[in-house]
mmCIF file of C-alpha atoms in Angstrom:
data_model
loop_
_atom_site.group_PDB
_atom_site.id
_atom_site.type_symbol
_atom_site.label_atom_id
_atom_site.label_comp_id
_atom_site.label_asym_id
_atom_site.label_seq_id
_atom_site.Cartn_x
_atom_site.Cartn_y
_atom_site.Cartn_z
ATOM 1 C CA MET A 232 28.400 182.133 43.008
ATOM 2 C CA THR A 233 26.569 185.641 43.463
ATOM 3 C CA ILE A 234 26.351 186.636 47.181
ATOM 4 C CA PRO A 235 23.041 187.663 47.343
ATOM 5 C CA THR A 236 22.226 191.208 49.239
ATOM 6 C CA PRO A 237 19.912 189.712 52.130
ATOM 7 C CA THR A 238 17.419 191.809 54.310
ATOM 8 C CA PHE A 239 18.858 190.855 57.262
ATOM 9 C CA ALA A 240 20.614 192.528 60.160
ATOM 10 C CA GLY A 241 22.082 190.675 62.630
ATOM 11 C CA PRO A 242 23.227 191.699 66.066
ATOM 12 C CA LEU A 243 26.916 192.021 64.661
ATOM 13 C CA ALA A 244 26.193 193.443 61.389
ATOM 14 C CA ASP A 245 27.768 196.534 62.254
ATOM 15 C CA LEU A 246 30.986 194.434 62.639
ATOM 16 C CA VAL A 247 34.004 193.863 59.894
ATOM 17 C CA VAL A 248 36.117 190.968 60.934
ATOM 18 C CA ILE A 249 39.191 189.861 59.281
ATOM 19 C CA GLU A 250 39.837 185.803 59.362
ATOM 20 C CA MET A 251 43.089 185.091 59.114
ATOM 21 C CA GLY A 252 43.163 181.357 60.370
ATOM 22 C CA SER A 253 42.671 177.912 58.746
ATOM 23 C CA LEU A 254 41.369 174.576 59.502
ATOM 24 C CA ILE A 255 38.861 174.351 62.698
ATOM 25 C CA ALA A 256 39.719 176.945 65.921
ATOM 26 C CA GLY A 257 39.957 180.210 63.818
ATOM 27 C CA PRO A 258 37.442 179.385 61.062
ATOM 28 C CA PHE A 259 35.038 177.931 63.506
ATOM 29 C CA CYS A 260 35.193 181.539 65.539
ATOM 30 C CA GLY A 261 34.586 183.539 62.294
ATOM 31 C CA GLN A 262 31.585 181.035 61.428
ATOM 32 C CA ILE A 263 29.891 182.085 64.749
ATOM 33 C CA LEU A 264 30.309 185.511 64.137
ATOM 34 C CA GLY A 265 29.554 185.505 60.319
ATOM 35 C CA ASP A 266 26.364 183.530 61.582
ATOM 36 C CA PHE A 267 25.056 186.819 63.439
ATOM 37 C CA GLY A 268 25.599 189.288 60.661
ATOM 38 C CA ALA A 269 29.226 190.505 61.189
ATOM 39 C CA GLU A 270 31.148 191.037 57.520
ATOM 40 C CA VAL A 271 33.615 188.090 57.758
ATOM 41 C CA ILE A 272 36.552 188.751 55.316
ATOM 42 C CA LYS A 273 38.407 185.588 54.831
ATOM 43 C CA VAL A 274 42.028 186.075 53.878
ATOM 44 C CA GLU A 275 43.762 182.730 52.782
ATOM 45 C CA ASP A 276 46.290 181.373 50.589
ATOM 46 C CA PRO A 277 45.898 182.331 47.059
ATOM 47 C CA LYS A 278 46.945 179.203 45.465
ATOM 48 C CA VAL A 279 45.636 176.765 47.636
ATOM 49 C CA GLY A 280 42.929 178.318 50.100
ATOM 50 C CA ASP A 281 42.134 176.908 53.998
ATOM 51 C CA PRO A 282 43.088 173.313 53.769
ATOM 52 C CA MET A 283 39.233 172.876 54.976
ATOM 53 C CA ARG A 284 38.234 172.913 51.339
ATOM 54 C CA GLN A 285 39.588 169.524 50.823
ATOM 55 C CA TRP A 286 39.069 168.219 54.398
ATOM 56 C CA GLY A 287 37.080 165.259 55.506
ATOM 57 C CA ARG A 288 36.466 161.501 54.744
ATOM 58 C CA SER A 289 34.896 162.202 51.506
ATOM 59 C CA LEU A 290 35.367 164.581 48.352
ATOM 60 C CA PRO A 291 31.708 164.424 46.445
ATOM 61 C CA HIS A 292 32.904 166.590 43.428
ATOM 62 C CA GLY A 293 36.336 167.093 44.580
ATOM 63 C CA LEU A 294 34.997 169.035 47.447
ATOM 64 C CA SER A 295 34.576 168.811 51.003
ATOM 65 C CA PRO A 296 31.245 169.017 52.446
ATOM 66 C CA TRP A 297 32.839 170.200 55.490
ATOM 67 C CA TRP A 298 33.787 173.504 53.701
ATOM 68 C CA PRO A 299 30.097 174.983 52.720
ATOM 69 C CA VAL A 300 29.818 174.949 56.744
ATOM 70 C CA ILE A 301 32.649 176.156 58.316
ATOM 71 C CA GLY A 302 33.089 178.955 55.342
ATOM 72 C CA ARG A 303 29.512 179.913 55.343
ATOM 73 C CA ASN A 304 28.612 183.648 55.819
ATOM 74 C CA LYS A 305 32.150 184.808 54.816
ATOM 75 C CA LYS A 306 34.027 186.496 51.616
ATOM 76 C CA SER A 307 36.628 184.945 50.376
ATOM 77 C CA VAL A 308 40.041 186.903 49.911
ATOM 78 C CA GLY A 309 43.164 185.260 48.291
ATOM 79 C CA LEU A 310 46.033 186.945 49.394
ATOM 80 C CA ASP A 311 49.735 185.679 50.297
ATOM 81 C CA LEU A 312 50.965 187.063 53.561
ATOM 82 C CA ARG A 313 54.410 186.029 53.033
ATOM 83 C CA THR A 314 54.953 188.961 50.483
ATOM 84 C CA PRO A 315 55.704 192.675 51.604
ATOM 85 C CA GLU A 316 52.673 193.660 49.481
ATOM 86 C CA GLY A 317 50.292 190.968 50.562
ATOM 87 C CA GLN A 318 51.424 192.117 54.279
ATOM 88 C CA ALA A 319 50.832 195.627 53.532
ATOM 89 C CA ILE A 320 47.337 194.878 51.787
ATOM 90 C CA ALA A 321 46.268 192.950 54.936
ATOM 91 C CA ARG A 322 47.280 195.965 57.274
ATOM 92 C CA THR A 323 45.124 198.300 55.420
ATOM 93 C CA LEU A 324 41.973 195.762 55.646
ATOM 94 C CA ILE A 325 42.849 195.134 59.150
ATOM 95 C CA SER A 326 42.989 199.254 59.790
ATOM 96 C CA GLN A 327 39.371 199.614 59.002
ATOM 97 C CA ALA A 328 38.345 196.275 60.861
ATOM 98 C CA ASP A 329 36.679 195.638 64.569
ATOM 99 C CA VAL A 330 38.414 192.192 64.903
ATOM 100 C CA VAL A 331 41.047 190.554 63.261
ATOM 101 C CA ILE A 332 40.892 186.091 64.251
ATOM 102 C CA GLU A 333 44.105 184.231 63.460
ATOM 103 C CA ASN A 334 45.288 180.717 64.735
ATOM 104 C CA PHE A 335 48.660 180.700 63.099
ATOM 105 C CA ARG A 336 51.656 179.453 65.572
ATOM 106 C CA PRO A 337 52.867 182.347 68.188
ATOM 107 C CA GLY A 338 55.200 184.851 66.165
ATOM 108 C CA ALA A 339 53.691 184.324 62.575
ATOM 109 C CA MET A 340 51.880 187.348 62.933
ATOM 110 C CA GLU A 341 54.908 189.260 64.296
ATOM 111 C CA LYS A 342 57.429 187.640 61.406
ATOM 112 C CA TRP A 343 54.637 189.164 58.699
ATOM 113 C CA GLY A 344 54.785 192.722 60.478
ATOM 114 C CA LEU A 345 51.051 192.198 61.612
ATOM 115 C CA GLY A 346 51.733 191.773 65.321
ATOM 116 C CA TYR A 347 49.009 193.700 67.621
ATOM 117 C CA ASP A 348 51.453 196.423 68.560
ATOM 118 C CA VAL A 349 51.959 197.395 64.748
ATOM 119 C CA LEU A 350 48.236 196.975 63.882
ATOM 120 C CA SER A 351 46.634 198.912 66.953
ATOM 121 C CA LYS A 352 48.841 201.942 66.002
ATOM 122 C CA ASP A 353 46.863 202.222 62.907
ATOM 123 C CA ASN A 354 43.709 201.318 64.618
ATOM 124 C CA PRO A 355 43.641 201.340 68.507
ATOM 125 C CA GLY A 356 40.057 199.966 68.666
ATOM 126 C CA LEU A 357 41.030 196.442 67.101
ATOM 127 C CA ILE A 358 40.072 193.226 68.685
ATOM 128 C CA MET A 359 42.711 190.481 67.988
ATOM 129 C CA ALA A 360 41.434 187.111 68.902
ATOM 130 C CA ARG A 361 44.742 184.715 68.844
ATOM 131 C CA ILE A 362 43.759 181.094 68.786
ATOM 132 C CA SER A 363 46.827 178.555 69.639
ATOM 133 C CA GLY A 364 47.375 175.235 71.260
ATOM 134 C CA PHE A 365 49.149 176.373 74.060
ATOM 135 C CA GLY A 366 48.745 180.323 74.556
ATOM 136 C CA GLN A 367 50.840 183.060 73.240
ATOM 137 C CA THR A 368 53.105 182.658 76.420
ATOM 138 C CA GLY A 369 54.792 179.797 78.234
ATOM 139 C CA PRO A 370 57.661 177.617 77.536
ATOM 140 C CA TYR A 371 55.160 175.535 75.205
ATOM 141 C CA SER A 372 53.805 178.330 73.159
ATOM 142 C CA GLN A 373 56.018 177.410 70.254
ATOM 143 C CA ARG A 374 55.048 173.744 70.250
ATOM 144 C CA ALA A 375 52.706 172.851 67.362
ATOM 145 C CA GLY A 376 49.320 171.899 69.047
ATOM 146 C CA TYR A 377 46.339 170.450 67.064
ATOM 147 C CA GLY A 378 42.916 169.827 68.835
ATOM 148 C CA LEU A 379 43.786 166.525 69.931
ATOM 149 C CA ILE A 380 46.678 167.873 72.481
ATOM 150 C CA GLY A 381 44.686 170.237 73.797
ATOM 151 C CA GLU A 382 42.208 167.537 74.397
ATOM 152 C CA ALA A 383 44.771 165.469 75.881
ATOM 153 C CA MET A 384 46.407 168.211 78.135
ATOM 154 C CA GLY A 385 43.132 169.892 79.267
ATOM 155 C CA GLY A 386 41.943 166.701 80.476
ATOM 156 C CA LEU A 387 39.580 165.192 78.276
ATOM 157 C CA ARG A 388 41.349 162.382 76.644
ATOM 158 C CA HIS A 389 41.989 160.596 79.778
ATOM 159 C CA VAL A 390 38.383 160.726 81.016
ATOM 160 C CA THR A 391 37.049 159.649 77.713
ATOM 161 C CA GLY A 392 36.445 155.945 76.777
ATOM 162 C CA GLU A 393 35.969 152.262 78.321
ATOM 163 C CA PRO A 394 38.538 151.979 81.388
ATOM 164 C CA ASP A 395 40.138 149.015 79.884
ATOM 165 C CA ARG A 396 41.048 150.779 76.570
ATOM 166 C CA PRO A 397 43.275 153.279 75.423
ATOM 167 C CA PRO A 398 41.710 157.011 75.582
ATOM 168 C CA ALA A 399 39.075 157.685 73.033
ATOM 169 C CA ARG A 400 38.285 160.733 71.024
ATOM 170 C CA ALA A 401 34.663 162.302 70.890
ATOM 171 C CA GLY A 402 34.549 161.580 67.474
ATOM 172 C CA ILE A 403 34.414 165.326 66.326
ATOM 173 C CA SER A 404 37.196 168.111 67.001
ATOM 174 C CA ILE A 405 35.987 169.285 70.056
ATOM 175 C CA GLY A 406 39.021 170.840 71.516
ATOM 176 C CA ASP A 407 39.339 172.977 68.521
ATOM 177 C CA SER A 408 35.668 173.789 68.713
ATOM 178 C CA LEU A 409 35.888 174.676 72.519
ATOM 179 C CA ALA A 410 38.728 176.967 71.708
ATOM 180 C CA ALA A 411 36.803 179.039 68.831
ATOM 181 C CA MET A 412 34.066 179.388 71.600
ATOM 182 C CA HIS A 413 35.856 180.654 74.284
ATOM 183 C CA ALA A 414 37.568 182.800 71.317
ATOM 184 C CA VAL A 415 34.166 184.210 70.513
ATOM 185 C CA MET A 416 33.327 184.842 74.082
ATOM 186 C CA GLY A 417 36.418 186.730 74.363
ATOM 187 C CA ILE A 418 35.398 189.011 71.332
ATOM 188 C CA THR A 419 32.066 190.138 73.171
ATOM 189 C CA MET A 420 33.799 190.736 76.101
ATOM 190 C CA ALA A 421 36.267 193.021 74.290
ATOM 191 C CA LEU A 422 33.538 194.410 72.243
ATOM 192 C CA HIS A 423 31.618 195.573 75.619
ATOM 193 C CA HIS A 424 34.923 196.948 77.071
ATOM 194 C CA ARG A 425 35.519 199.065 73.748
ATOM 195 C CA ALA A 426 32.345 200.379 73.582
ATOM 196 C CA ARG A 427 33.181 202.092 77.182
ATOM 197 C CA THR A 428 36.466 202.921 76.372
ATOM 198 C CA GLY A 429 37.384 203.051 72.997
ATOM 199 C CA GLN A 430 40.364 200.587 73.532
ATOM 200 C CA GLY A 431 41.027 197.445 71.879
ATOM 201 C CA GLN A 432 42.787 194.433 72.990
ATOM 202 C CA VAL A 433 43.708 190.675 72.631
ATOM 203 C CA ILE A 434 42.055 187.309 73.486
ATOM 204 C CA ASP A 435 44.644 184.729 74.030
ATOM 205 C CA ALA A 436 42.495 181.470 73.719
ATOM 206 C CA ALA A 437 44.624 178.313 74.117
ATOM 207 C CA LEU A 438 43.522 174.913 73.366
ATOM 208 C CA TYR A 439 44.236 173.144 76.355
ATOM 209 C CA GLU A 440 42.802 175.756 78.322
ATOM 210 C CA SER A 441 39.681 175.957 76.475
ATOM 211 C CA VAL A 442 39.227 172.273 77.294
ATOM 212 C CA LEU A 443 40.317 173.098 80.723
ATOM 213 C CA ALA A 444 37.896 175.348 81.314
ATOM 214 C CA VAL A 445 34.919 172.451 80.687
ATOM 215 C CA MET A 446 36.500 169.707 82.761
ATOM 216 C CA GLU A 447 33.887 170.522 85.811
ATOM 217 C CA ASN A 448 35.647 169.781 89.150
ATOM 218 C CA LEU A 449 38.457 167.017 87.984
ATOM 219 C CA ILE A 450 41.097 169.704 89.294
ATOM 220 C CA THR A 451 39.428 170.526 92.664
ATOM 221 C CA GLU A 452 38.184 166.915 93.438
ATOM 222 C CA TYR A 453 41.699 165.975 93.417
ATOM 223 C CA ASP A 454 43.029 168.757 95.300
ATOM 224 C CA ILE A 455 40.730 167.976 98.285
ATOM 225 C CA THR A 456 40.450 164.299 98.124
ATOM 226 C CA GLY A 457 43.281 162.880 96.223
ATOM 227 C CA TYR A 458 40.907 161.486 93.666
ATOM 228 C CA VAL A 459 42.188 161.202 90.088
ATOM 229 C CA ARG A 460 38.926 160.796 87.635
ATOM 230 C CA GLU A 461 39.412 158.007 85.318
ATOM 231 C CA ARG A 462 37.617 156.353 82.269
ATOM 232 C CA SER A 463 34.374 155.155 83.252
ATOM 233 C CA GLY A 464 32.659 154.559 79.572
ATOM 234 C CA SER A 465 29.330 155.297 79.190
ATOM 235 C CA VAL A 466 28.612 156.432 82.796
ATOM 236 C CA LEU A 467 29.813 158.860 85.588
ATOM 237 C CA PRO A 468 30.616 156.674 88.807
ATOM 238 C CA GLY A 469 27.967 157.465 91.289
ATOM 239 C CA ILE A 470 25.473 158.882 89.102
ATOM 240 C CA ALA A 471 22.897 156.201 88.504
ATOM 241 C CA PRO A 472 20.638 155.330 86.731
ATOM 242 C CA SER A 473 22.076 157.055 84.040
ATOM 243 C CA ASN A 474 23.302 155.019 81.079
ATOM 244 C CA ALA A 475 22.722 153.465 77.628
ATOM 245 C CA TYR A 476 20.754 149.989 77.752
ATOM 246 C CA PRO A 477 19.983 147.651 74.941
ATOM 247 C CA CYS A 478 16.606 147.371 73.260
ATOM 248 C CA ALA A 479 14.613 144.445 71.885
ATOM 249 C CA ASN A 480 15.501 145.663 68.578
ATOM 250 C CA GLY A 481 19.207 145.499 68.626
ATOM 251 C CA GLU A 482 18.888 149.481 68.914
ATOM 252 C CA MET A 483 19.915 151.464 72.332
ATOM 253 C CA ILE A 484 17.986 153.830 74.715
ATOM 254 C CA LEU A 485 19.763 156.463 76.978
ATOM 255 C CA ILE A 486 18.146 156.866 80.129
ATOM 256 C CA GLY A 487 18.806 159.557 82.901
ATOM 257 C CA GLY A 488 16.829 159.047 86.270
ATOM 258 C CA ASN A 489 19.628 159.688 88.723
ATOM 259 C CA GLY A 490 17.134 162.379 90.662
ATOM 260 C CA ASP A 491 15.391 160.934 93.318
ATOM 261 C CA ASN A 492 11.817 162.045 92.019
ATOM 262 C CA VAL A 493 12.604 160.883 88.236
ATOM 263 C CA TYR A 494 14.091 157.568 89.687
ATOM 264 C CA ALA A 495 10.321 157.034 91.412
ATOM 265 C CA ARG A 496 8.753 157.555 88.088
ATOM 266 C CA LEU A 497 10.851 155.365 86.199
ATOM 267 C CA THR A 498 10.323 152.713 88.740
ATOM 268 C CA GLU A 499 6.546 153.093 88.022
ATOM 269 C CA ALA A 500 7.249 153.128 84.445
ATOM 270 C CA MET A 501 9.174 149.544 84.666
ATOM 271 C CA GLY A 502 6.275 148.022 86.897
ATOM 272 C CA ARG A 503 8.937 147.696 89.847
ATOM 273 C CA PRO A 504 8.052 150.213 92.752
ATOM 274 C CA ASP A 505 9.812 148.187 95.071
ATOM 275 C CA LEU A 506 12.948 149.057 93.484
ATOM 276 C CA LYS A 507 12.173 152.828 94.673
ATOM 277 C CA VAL A 508 12.094 151.670 98.597
ATOM 278 C CA ASP A 509 14.938 148.857 98.135
ATOM 279 C CA PRO A 510 17.506 150.039 100.659
ATOM 280 C CA LYS A 511 20.154 149.566 97.958
ATOM 281 C CA PHE A 512 18.614 152.149 95.475
ATOM 282 C CA VAL A 513 16.693 154.461 97.839
ATOM 283 C CA ASP A 514 18.417 157.483 97.561
ATOM 284 C CA HIS A 515 21.503 159.185 95.259
ATOM 285 C CA ALA A 516 24.110 158.039 97.305
ATOM 286 C CA SER A 517 22.611 154.154 97.612
ATOM 287 C CA ARG A 518 21.919 154.179 94.084
ATOM 288 C CA GLY A 519 25.936 155.373 93.795
ATOM 289 C CA ALA A 520 27.254 152.764 95.602
ATOM 290 C CA ASN A 521 25.292 150.073 93.577
ATOM 291 C CA GLN A 522 25.371 151.547 90.452
ATOM 292 C CA GLN A 523 26.271 148.325 88.376
ATOM 293 C CA GLU A 524 23.447 146.062 89.826
ATOM 294 C CA LEU A 525 21.211 148.542 89.169
ATOM 295 C CA ASP A 526 21.882 149.097 85.690
ATOM 296 C CA GLY A 527 21.981 145.726 85.208
ATOM 297 C CA ILE A 528 18.164 145.255 86.338
ATOM 298 C CA ILE A 529 17.215 148.278 84.073
ATOM 299 C CA ALA A 530 19.043 146.670 81.227
ATOM 300 C CA GLN A 531 16.970 143.411 81.744
ATOM 301 C CA TRP A 532 13.783 145.573 81.500
ATOM 302 C CA THR A 533 14.725 147.625 78.421
ATOM 303 C CA SER A 534 15.972 144.531 76.777
ATOM 304 C CA SER A 535 12.349 143.063 76.661
ATOM 305 C CA HIS A 536 10.838 146.110 74.872
ATOM 306 C CA ALA A 537 11.247 147.986 71.392
ATOM 307 C CA LEU A 538 13.046 151.585 71.667
ATOM 308 C CA ALA A 539 9.652 153.117 70.264
ATOM 309 C CA ASP A 540 7.348 151.549 72.911
ATOM 310 C CA LEU A 541 10.253 152.513 75.781
ATOM 311 C CA LEU A 542 10.328 156.306 74.662
ATOM 312 C CA THR A 543 6.555 156.715 74.453
ATOM 313 C CA LEU A 544 6.211 155.129 77.929
ATOM 314 C CA LEU A 545 9.358 157.208 79.316
ATOM 315 C CA GLN A 546 8.111 160.421 77.986
ATOM 316 C CA ASN A 547 4.771 159.873 79.417
ATOM 317 C CA GLN A 548 5.963 159.300 82.642
ATOM 318 C CA GLY A 549 8.539 162.286 82.596
ATOM 319 C CA VAL A 550 11.456 160.297 82.498
ATOM 320 C CA PRO A 551 14.387 161.703 80.248
ATOM 321 C CA ALA A 552 15.352 159.091 77.705
ATOM 322 C CA SER A 553 16.319 159.370 74.145
ATOM 323 C CA ARG A 554 17.355 157.323 70.980
ATOM 324 C CA VAL A 555 21.239 157.779 70.003
ATOM 325 C CA PHE A 556 20.493 160.472 67.281
ATOM 326 C CA ARG A 557 22.312 159.908 64.018
ATOM 327 C CA ALA A 558 22.064 162.418 60.903
ATOM 328 C CA PRO A 559 19.397 160.533 59.329
ATOM 329 C CA ASP A 560 17.116 160.549 62.835
ATOM 330 C CA MET A 561 17.620 164.357 63.024
ATOM 331 C CA LEU A 562 16.779 164.909 59.593
ATOM 332 C CA GLN A 563 13.678 163.203 60.346
ATOM 333 C CA ASP A 564 12.918 164.291 63.826
ATOM 334 C CA PRO A 565 9.996 166.698 64.316
ATOM 335 C CA GLN A 566 11.592 168.629 66.896
ATOM 336 C CA PHE A 567 14.408 169.566 64.497
ATOM 337 C CA THR A 568 11.950 170.628 62.174
ATOM 338 C CA ALA A 569 9.893 172.669 64.348
ATOM 339 C CA ARG A 570 12.804 174.852 65.409
ATOM 340 C CA ASP A 571 14.648 175.007 62.282
ATOM 341 C CA SER A 572 17.571 173.207 63.976
ATOM 342 C CA ILE A 573 18.785 171.939 60.372
ATOM 343 C CA VAL A 574 18.440 174.383 57.091
ATOM 344 C CA SER A 575 18.615 174.151 53.361
ATOM 345 C CA VAL A 576 20.999 176.357 51.514
ATOM 346 C CA ASP A 577 21.773 176.317 47.840
ATOM 347 C CA HIS A 578 24.969 175.447 46.770
ATOM 348 C CA GLU A 579 26.088 176.189 43.239
ATOM 349 C CA VAL A 580 28.129 172.396 42.818
ATOM 350 C CA PHE A 581 26.016 170.351 45.368
ATOM 351 C CA GLY A 582 22.613 172.108 44.970
ATOM 352 C CA PRO A 583 20.441 172.118 47.814
ATOM 353 C CA ILE A 584 22.463 171.050 51.061
ATOM 354 C CA ARG A 585 21.189 170.754 54.328
ATOM 355 C CA MET A 586 23.333 171.952 57.687
ATOM 356 C CA GLN A 587 22.698 172.964 61.265
ATOM 357 C CA ASN A 588 21.103 176.130 61.681
ATOM 358 C CA ALA A 589 22.870 179.258 63.698
ATOM 359 C CA PHE A 590 23.004 178.913 67.428
ATOM 360 C CA PRO A 591 21.518 180.214 70.176
ATOM 361 C CA LYS A 592 18.517 181.554 69.126
ATOM 362 C CA LEU A 593 18.117 185.294 69.864
ATOM 363 C CA SER A 594 14.723 186.300 70.108
ATOM 364 C CA ALA A 595 15.096 189.722 68.510
ATOM 365 C CA THR A 596 18.163 189.079 66.453
ATOM 366 C CA PRO A 597 18.591 185.689 65.615
ATOM 367 C CA GLY A 598 21.480 184.243 63.046
ATOM 368 C CA ARG A 599 20.977 183.442 59.817
ATOM 369 C CA VAL A 600 23.017 180.974 57.306
ATOM 370 C CA ARG A 601 22.971 183.309 54.245
ATOM 371 C CA TRP A 602 25.015 181.463 52.133
ATOM 372 C CA PRO A 603 27.594 178.397 51.881
ATOM 373 C CA GLY A 604 31.789 178.507 51.740
ATOM 374 C CA PRO A 605 32.269 180.700 48.919
ATOM 375 C CA LYS A 606 34.903 179.919 46.281
ATOM 376 C CA LEU A 607 38.706 180.504 46.780
ATOM 377 C CA GLY A 608 39.462 184.238 45.898
ATOM 378 C CA GLU A 609 35.573 184.617 44.636
ATOM 379 C CA HIS A 610 35.414 188.150 46.677
ATOM 380 C CA THR A 611 38.859 189.384 46.065
ATOM 381 C CA ASP A 612 38.794 192.070 43.832
ATOM 382 C CA ALA A 613 35.388 193.373 45.055
ATOM 383 C CA VAL A 614 36.854 193.799 48.437
ATOM 384 C CA LEU A 615 40.197 194.986 47.798
ATOM 385 C CA ALA A 616 38.926 197.615 45.455
ATOM 386 C CA GLU A 617 36.562 198.678 47.966
ATOM 387 C CA ARG A 618 38.370 198.443 51.172
ATOM 388 C CA ALA A 619 42.166 198.884 49.915
ATOM 389 C CA GLY A 620 41.647 201.399 47.157
ATOM 390 C CA CYS A 621 42.964 198.568 44.549
ATOM 391 C CA SER A 622 42.407 200.038 40.848
ATOM 392 C CA ALA A 623 41.616 196.942 38.220
ATOM 393 C CA GLU A 624 45.474 197.541 37.043
ATOM 394 C CA GLN A 625 46.665 196.833 40.411
ATOM 395 C CA LEU A 626 44.576 193.926 40.683
ATOM 396 C CA GLY A 627 45.752 192.297 37.494
ATOM 397 C CA THR A 628 49.312 193.002 38.252
ATOM 398 C CA LEU A 629 49.124 191.672 42.056
ATOM 399 C CA ARG A 630 47.382 188.471 40.408
ATOM 400 C CA ALA A 631 50.337 188.364 37.645
ATOM 401 C CA ARG A 632 52.538 187.873 40.675
ATOM 402 C CA GLY A 633 50.847 185.585 42.524
ATOM 403 C CA ILE A 634 49.965 187.705 45.548
ATOM 404 C CA ILE A 635 46.325 187.723 44.914
#
C-alpha cells in the first residue's frame, strides 16, 4: 500500500506519536490521535505484528476486518524491542517524539530500558501514556488485566444483563475503549501543561478506573443509602417509561418518555390521555414506583403497531424513539449519510471498505480517515532512515538478524 500525501492538517498534525501497545486499549488511543492528524508510528513485533491483525470472528482473505479500523492512519515499523539494538532504535525514535503510548504489563518498558526516567532524560517534554489493567502502582499492578477484568472490577459487569442471569458483557470491548479514551484525555491535558511549562509527564490510565469513572452515582448512592445497584435488564429502576417494547412485526422499539412533558406527549400519541392524570403515573416518582405496570400498558399498545408507523407517530409527537440499529440499518440511514458518520476507504485486499468516521466533529479542524491499517512493517525502512539515521546497509543487516 502506498500512503498518499494528503492535503490534510488536523489539529494534532504537529505531533509525533510512537505507539508501542497491542490489542485494543493502546492502539485505540493511537487511532484517535491519528484520526486528528498526528503522525502515529506503530512499533510492533517484526515477525507477527499486533495480534489485532488476526483478531475477530472472521478472517476474509486471511485478514482481520478489525485491523483496517484500529490500525488506520498509522505507519507500521517492525522492531524487536527484546533486543538491545531494537531498544536503542526505539529510544532514538522516542527522543524525537511528543507522545509514546504503551499498554504492556507494568515493568516491561523498564525491563527494556524504556522507562520514563530514561526516555525523559533525552526528551524532557515527552508525554508517556501508560495503559494497564490496574495502573502502574498498587498491590494489583503486576496482575494480568484484560478489558473484561476492568469491567468487572470497575462495577460495569455486575449491573449489566438480566437480574435472573449471570452478568452480561456489552457486546464490545468497552473497558479497553474507555481506557483508551481516558488516555487520550490525559494526553491532551498533558500537552496543554507542556505548552505552558515545557514539561512532559506520565499518564497512568487503568482499565478498572476508566470504567469506574463512568459508573455515575453507583458508589455515592451506596455510601449514602446503602443501596447496591443490581442488574435490571433493559430498564433503569425508577426511570419510566424508558424501555424496549415489542412491535407487531416482531421488531422492537426503544421509547424514552420519562420526563413529565415527554410522557404527556406519549400519552397523547397512544390515545390514552387518561394515563397522564392517573395518580399511579402522574409524576416521575409515581411512574418509577409503578414502572412494571406502565411498561405493560405501553407494550400492549406498541405490539399492535408496526415499527415504522410507531416511529413516525412518536417522532411527530416529539417523543424520543428508535429502532434497535444494526450495521445494515446504519448503512441505510439518512442521518448517518448526511453527517458522513460512516466513510468508505480503499484497501488493497478488500477493496473499498466502510467504517466509522473520526469523532467528535470539529468545525475548523475535523478528523479524517486517511488510510486503513497498513501492512506489517510497511514503513520500517522509510521511518528508520528518516528518524533513526539508518543507512540501507544498516537496514539490511538489521533485517537479516530479525531485529526489524
